[in-house]
mmCIF file of C-alpha atoms in Angstrom:
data_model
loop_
_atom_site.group_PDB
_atom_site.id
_atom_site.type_symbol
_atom_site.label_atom_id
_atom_site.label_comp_id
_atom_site.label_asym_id
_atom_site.label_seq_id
_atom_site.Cartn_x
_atom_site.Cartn_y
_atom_site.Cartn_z
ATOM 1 C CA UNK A 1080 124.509 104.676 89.931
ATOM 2 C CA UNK A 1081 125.841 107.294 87.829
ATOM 3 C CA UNK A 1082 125.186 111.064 88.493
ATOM 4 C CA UNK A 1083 124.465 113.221 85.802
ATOM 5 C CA UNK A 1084 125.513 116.317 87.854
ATOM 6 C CA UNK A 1085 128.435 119.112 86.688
ATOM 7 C CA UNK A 1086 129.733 122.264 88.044
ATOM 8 C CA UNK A 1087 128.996 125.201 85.277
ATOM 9 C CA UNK A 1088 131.552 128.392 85.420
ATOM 10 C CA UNK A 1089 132.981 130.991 83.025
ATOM 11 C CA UNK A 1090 131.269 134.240 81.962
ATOM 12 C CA UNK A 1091 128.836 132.860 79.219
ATOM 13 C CA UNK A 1092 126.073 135.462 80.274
ATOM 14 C CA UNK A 1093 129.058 138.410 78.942
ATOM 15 C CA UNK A 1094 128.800 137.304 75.605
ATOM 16 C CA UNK A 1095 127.856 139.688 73.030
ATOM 17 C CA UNK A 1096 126.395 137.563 70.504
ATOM 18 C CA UNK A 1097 126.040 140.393 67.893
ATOM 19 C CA UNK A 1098 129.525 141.134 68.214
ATOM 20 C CA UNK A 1099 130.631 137.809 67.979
ATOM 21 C CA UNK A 1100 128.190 136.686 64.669
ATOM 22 C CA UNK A 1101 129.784 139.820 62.994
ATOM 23 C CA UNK A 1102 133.216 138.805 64.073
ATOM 24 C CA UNK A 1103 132.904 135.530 62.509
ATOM 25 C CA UNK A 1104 131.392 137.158 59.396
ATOM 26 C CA UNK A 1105 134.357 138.687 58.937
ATOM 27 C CA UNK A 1106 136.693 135.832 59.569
ATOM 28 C CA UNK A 1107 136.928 134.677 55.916
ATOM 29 C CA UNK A 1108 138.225 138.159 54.847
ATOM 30 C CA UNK A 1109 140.795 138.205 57.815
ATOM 31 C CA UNK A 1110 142.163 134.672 56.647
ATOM 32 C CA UNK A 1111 142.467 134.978 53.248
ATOM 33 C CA UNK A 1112 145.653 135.618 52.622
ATOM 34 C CA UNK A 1113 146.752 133.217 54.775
ATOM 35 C CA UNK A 1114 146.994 129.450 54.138
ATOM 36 C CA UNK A 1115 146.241 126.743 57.453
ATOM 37 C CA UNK A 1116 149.717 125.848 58.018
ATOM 38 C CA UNK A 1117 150.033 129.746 58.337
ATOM 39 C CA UNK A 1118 147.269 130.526 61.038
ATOM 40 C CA UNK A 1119 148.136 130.495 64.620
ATOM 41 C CA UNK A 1120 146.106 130.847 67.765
ATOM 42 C CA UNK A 1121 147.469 130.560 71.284
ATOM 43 C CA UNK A 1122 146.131 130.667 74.701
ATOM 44 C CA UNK A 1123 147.476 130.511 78.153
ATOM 45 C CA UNK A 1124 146.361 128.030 80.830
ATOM 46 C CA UNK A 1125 147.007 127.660 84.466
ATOM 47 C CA UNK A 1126 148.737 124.224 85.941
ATOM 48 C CA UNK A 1127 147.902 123.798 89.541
ATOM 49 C CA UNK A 1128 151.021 121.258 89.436
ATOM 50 C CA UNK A 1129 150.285 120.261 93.399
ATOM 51 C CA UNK A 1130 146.783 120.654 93.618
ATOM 52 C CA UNK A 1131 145.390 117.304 94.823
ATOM 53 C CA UNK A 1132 142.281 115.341 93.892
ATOM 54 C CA UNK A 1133 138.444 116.196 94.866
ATOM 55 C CA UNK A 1134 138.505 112.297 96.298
ATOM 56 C CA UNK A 1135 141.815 111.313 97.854
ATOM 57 C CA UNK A 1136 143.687 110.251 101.275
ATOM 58 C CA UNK A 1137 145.531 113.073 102.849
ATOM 59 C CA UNK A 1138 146.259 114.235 106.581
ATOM 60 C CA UNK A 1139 144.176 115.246 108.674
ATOM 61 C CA UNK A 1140 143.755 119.247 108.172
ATOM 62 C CA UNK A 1141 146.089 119.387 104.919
ATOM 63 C CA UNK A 1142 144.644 121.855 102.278
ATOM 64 C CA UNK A 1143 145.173 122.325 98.813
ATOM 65 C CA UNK A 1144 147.950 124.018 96.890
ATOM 66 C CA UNK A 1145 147.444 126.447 95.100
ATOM 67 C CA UNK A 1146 150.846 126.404 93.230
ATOM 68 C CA UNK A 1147 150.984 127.169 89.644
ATOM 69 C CA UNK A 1148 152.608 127.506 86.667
ATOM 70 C CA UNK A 1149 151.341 129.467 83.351
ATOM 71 C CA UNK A 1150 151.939 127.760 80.087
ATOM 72 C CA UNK A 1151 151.842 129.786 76.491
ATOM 73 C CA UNK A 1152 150.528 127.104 73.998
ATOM 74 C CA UNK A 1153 149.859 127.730 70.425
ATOM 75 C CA UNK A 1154 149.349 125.964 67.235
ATOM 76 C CA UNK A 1155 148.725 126.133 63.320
ATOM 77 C CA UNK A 1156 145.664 125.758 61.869
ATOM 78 C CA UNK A 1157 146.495 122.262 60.380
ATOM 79 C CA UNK A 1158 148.450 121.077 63.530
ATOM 80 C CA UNK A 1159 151.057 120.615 61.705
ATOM 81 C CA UNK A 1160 153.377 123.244 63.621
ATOM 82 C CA UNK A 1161 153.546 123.682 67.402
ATOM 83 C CA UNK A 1162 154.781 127.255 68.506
ATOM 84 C CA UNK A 1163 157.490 127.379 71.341
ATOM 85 C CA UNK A 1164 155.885 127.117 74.829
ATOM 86 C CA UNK A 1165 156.618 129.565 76.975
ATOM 87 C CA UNK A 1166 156.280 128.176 80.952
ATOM 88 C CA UNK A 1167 155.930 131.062 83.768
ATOM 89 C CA UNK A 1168 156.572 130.395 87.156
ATOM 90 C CA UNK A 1169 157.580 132.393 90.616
ATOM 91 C CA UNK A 1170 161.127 130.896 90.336
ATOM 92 C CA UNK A 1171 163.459 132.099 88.331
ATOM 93 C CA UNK A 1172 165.487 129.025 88.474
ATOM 94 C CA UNK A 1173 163.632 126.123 89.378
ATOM 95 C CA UNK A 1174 165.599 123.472 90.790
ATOM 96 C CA UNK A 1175 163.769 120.352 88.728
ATOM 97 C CA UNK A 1176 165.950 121.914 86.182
ATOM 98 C CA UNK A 1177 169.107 122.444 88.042
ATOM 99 C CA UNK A 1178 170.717 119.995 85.178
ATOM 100 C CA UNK A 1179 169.027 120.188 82.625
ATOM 101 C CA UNK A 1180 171.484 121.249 79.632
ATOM 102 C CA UNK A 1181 168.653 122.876 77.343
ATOM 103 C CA UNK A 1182 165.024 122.917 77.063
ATOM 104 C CA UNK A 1183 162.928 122.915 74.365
ATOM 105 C CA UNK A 1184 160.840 125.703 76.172
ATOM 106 C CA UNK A 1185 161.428 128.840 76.877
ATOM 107 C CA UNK A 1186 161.118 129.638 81.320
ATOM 108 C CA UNK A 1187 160.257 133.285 82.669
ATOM 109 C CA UNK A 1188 159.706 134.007 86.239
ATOM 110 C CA UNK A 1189 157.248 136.782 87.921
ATOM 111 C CA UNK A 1190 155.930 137.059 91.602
ATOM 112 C CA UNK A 1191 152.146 135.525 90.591
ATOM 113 C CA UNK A 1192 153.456 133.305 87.875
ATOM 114 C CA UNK A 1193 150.902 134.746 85.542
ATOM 115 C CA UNK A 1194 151.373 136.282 81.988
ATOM 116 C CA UNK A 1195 152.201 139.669 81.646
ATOM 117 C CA UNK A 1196 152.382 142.084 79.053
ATOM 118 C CA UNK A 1197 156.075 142.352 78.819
ATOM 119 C CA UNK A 1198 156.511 138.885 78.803
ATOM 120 C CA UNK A 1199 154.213 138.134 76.207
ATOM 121 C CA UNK A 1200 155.757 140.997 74.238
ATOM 122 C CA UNK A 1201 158.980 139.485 74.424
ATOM 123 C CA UNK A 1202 157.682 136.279 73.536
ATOM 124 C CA UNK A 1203 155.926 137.900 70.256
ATOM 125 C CA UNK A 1204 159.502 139.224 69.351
ATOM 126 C CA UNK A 1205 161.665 136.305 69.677
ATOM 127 C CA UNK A 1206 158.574 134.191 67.885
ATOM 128 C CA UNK A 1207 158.848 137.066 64.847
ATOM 129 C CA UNK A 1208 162.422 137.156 64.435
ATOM 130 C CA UNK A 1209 162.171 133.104 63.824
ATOM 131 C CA UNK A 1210 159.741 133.711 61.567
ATOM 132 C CA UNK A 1211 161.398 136.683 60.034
ATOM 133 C CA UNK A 1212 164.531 134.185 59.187
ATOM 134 C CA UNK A 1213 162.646 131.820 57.573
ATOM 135 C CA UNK A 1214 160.939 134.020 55.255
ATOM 136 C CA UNK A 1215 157.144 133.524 56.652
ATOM 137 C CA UNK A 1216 154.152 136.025 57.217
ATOM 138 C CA UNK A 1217 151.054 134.461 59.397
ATOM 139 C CA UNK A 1218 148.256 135.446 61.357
ATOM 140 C CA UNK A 1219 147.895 135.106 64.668
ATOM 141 C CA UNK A 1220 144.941 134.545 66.810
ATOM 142 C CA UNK A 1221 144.610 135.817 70.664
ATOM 143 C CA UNK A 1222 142.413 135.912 73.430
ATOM 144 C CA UNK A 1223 141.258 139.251 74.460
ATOM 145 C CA UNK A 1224 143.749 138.923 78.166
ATOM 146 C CA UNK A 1225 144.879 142.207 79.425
ATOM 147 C CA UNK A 1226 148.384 140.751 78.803
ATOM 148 C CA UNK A 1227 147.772 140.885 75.114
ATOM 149 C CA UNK A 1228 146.444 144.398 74.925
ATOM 150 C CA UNK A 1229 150.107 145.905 74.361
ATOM 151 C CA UNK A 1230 151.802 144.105 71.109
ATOM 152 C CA UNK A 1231 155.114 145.361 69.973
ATOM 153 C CA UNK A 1232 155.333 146.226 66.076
ATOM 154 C CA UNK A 1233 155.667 142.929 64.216
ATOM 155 C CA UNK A 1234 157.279 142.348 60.936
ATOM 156 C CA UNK A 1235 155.723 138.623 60.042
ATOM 157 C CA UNK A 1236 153.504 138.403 62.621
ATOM 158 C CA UNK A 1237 150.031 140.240 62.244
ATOM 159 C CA UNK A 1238 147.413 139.637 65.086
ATOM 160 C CA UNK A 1239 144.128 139.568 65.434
ATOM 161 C CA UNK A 1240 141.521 138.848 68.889
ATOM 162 C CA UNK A 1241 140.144 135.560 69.154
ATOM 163 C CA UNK A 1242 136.641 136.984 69.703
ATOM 164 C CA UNK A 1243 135.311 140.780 70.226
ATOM 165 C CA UNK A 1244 135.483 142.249 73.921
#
């Protein structure tokens, strides 16, 4: 027999729905001067690489890890452009990449392995100076993360929160 139950989490009850119905109000007027293969949005997420299954053999008193890596994702609008990913972890040299030659990611190190504001900063630079070369202005979206609250000034790049605080 199936069960029908599910764990519920996040902070739906902090929602401002004003806020966010005149946020979206305004999202037409925000995007207009941008076309879908020129609209970003990116968001971090947490991979608990070791972390082991809810049902699974182990040893008798082994517990979970709670190792992690942060990964920067983003995307266009159309999909038809993925932004570089930027991986953090608490090693600055990780040894599953000993010999690797060159990645097609960019690696940055801190003692929690979570996203910073300095790191995302430097991230937004090295993203607008791509940009910047190839002659291209877009909009990106972002998550309202204390990492995010700093941005550096931008020549292609102009950002705007994924939804009000």
């Amino acid at each position: 027999m199936l069960s029908l139950s599910k764990n519920m989490c996040g902070e739906s009850a902090s929602v401002d729905t004003e806020k966010a119905n005149e946020w979206f109000q305004g999202l037409s007027e925000r995007t207009q001067d941008y076309g879908p293969k020129d609209i970003f949005s990116v968001d971090e997420t947490g991979l608990f690489f070791k972390f082991m299954l809810n049902k699974t053999f182990t040893f008798k008193g082994e517990k979970n890890s709670k190792e992690r890596v942060t990964v920067l994702v983003g995307t266009n609008m159309d999909g038809s452009e993925k932004l570089p990913l930027l991986m953090i972890s608490k090693s600055s040299k990780p040894r599953c990449f000993k010999s690797v030659r060159s990645l097609l990611l960019q690696c940055e190190s801190n003692k929690k392995a979570w996203m910073t504001s300095k790191l995302f900063e430097n991230w937004l630079v090295i993203l607008d100076k791509k940009l910047f070369s190839s002659n291209r202005k877009v909009l990106l979206f972002i998550d309202n993360c204390m990492a995010h609250s700093k941005t550096p000034k931008l020549k292609c790049i102009k950002i705007s929160t994924f939804l009000p605080t």
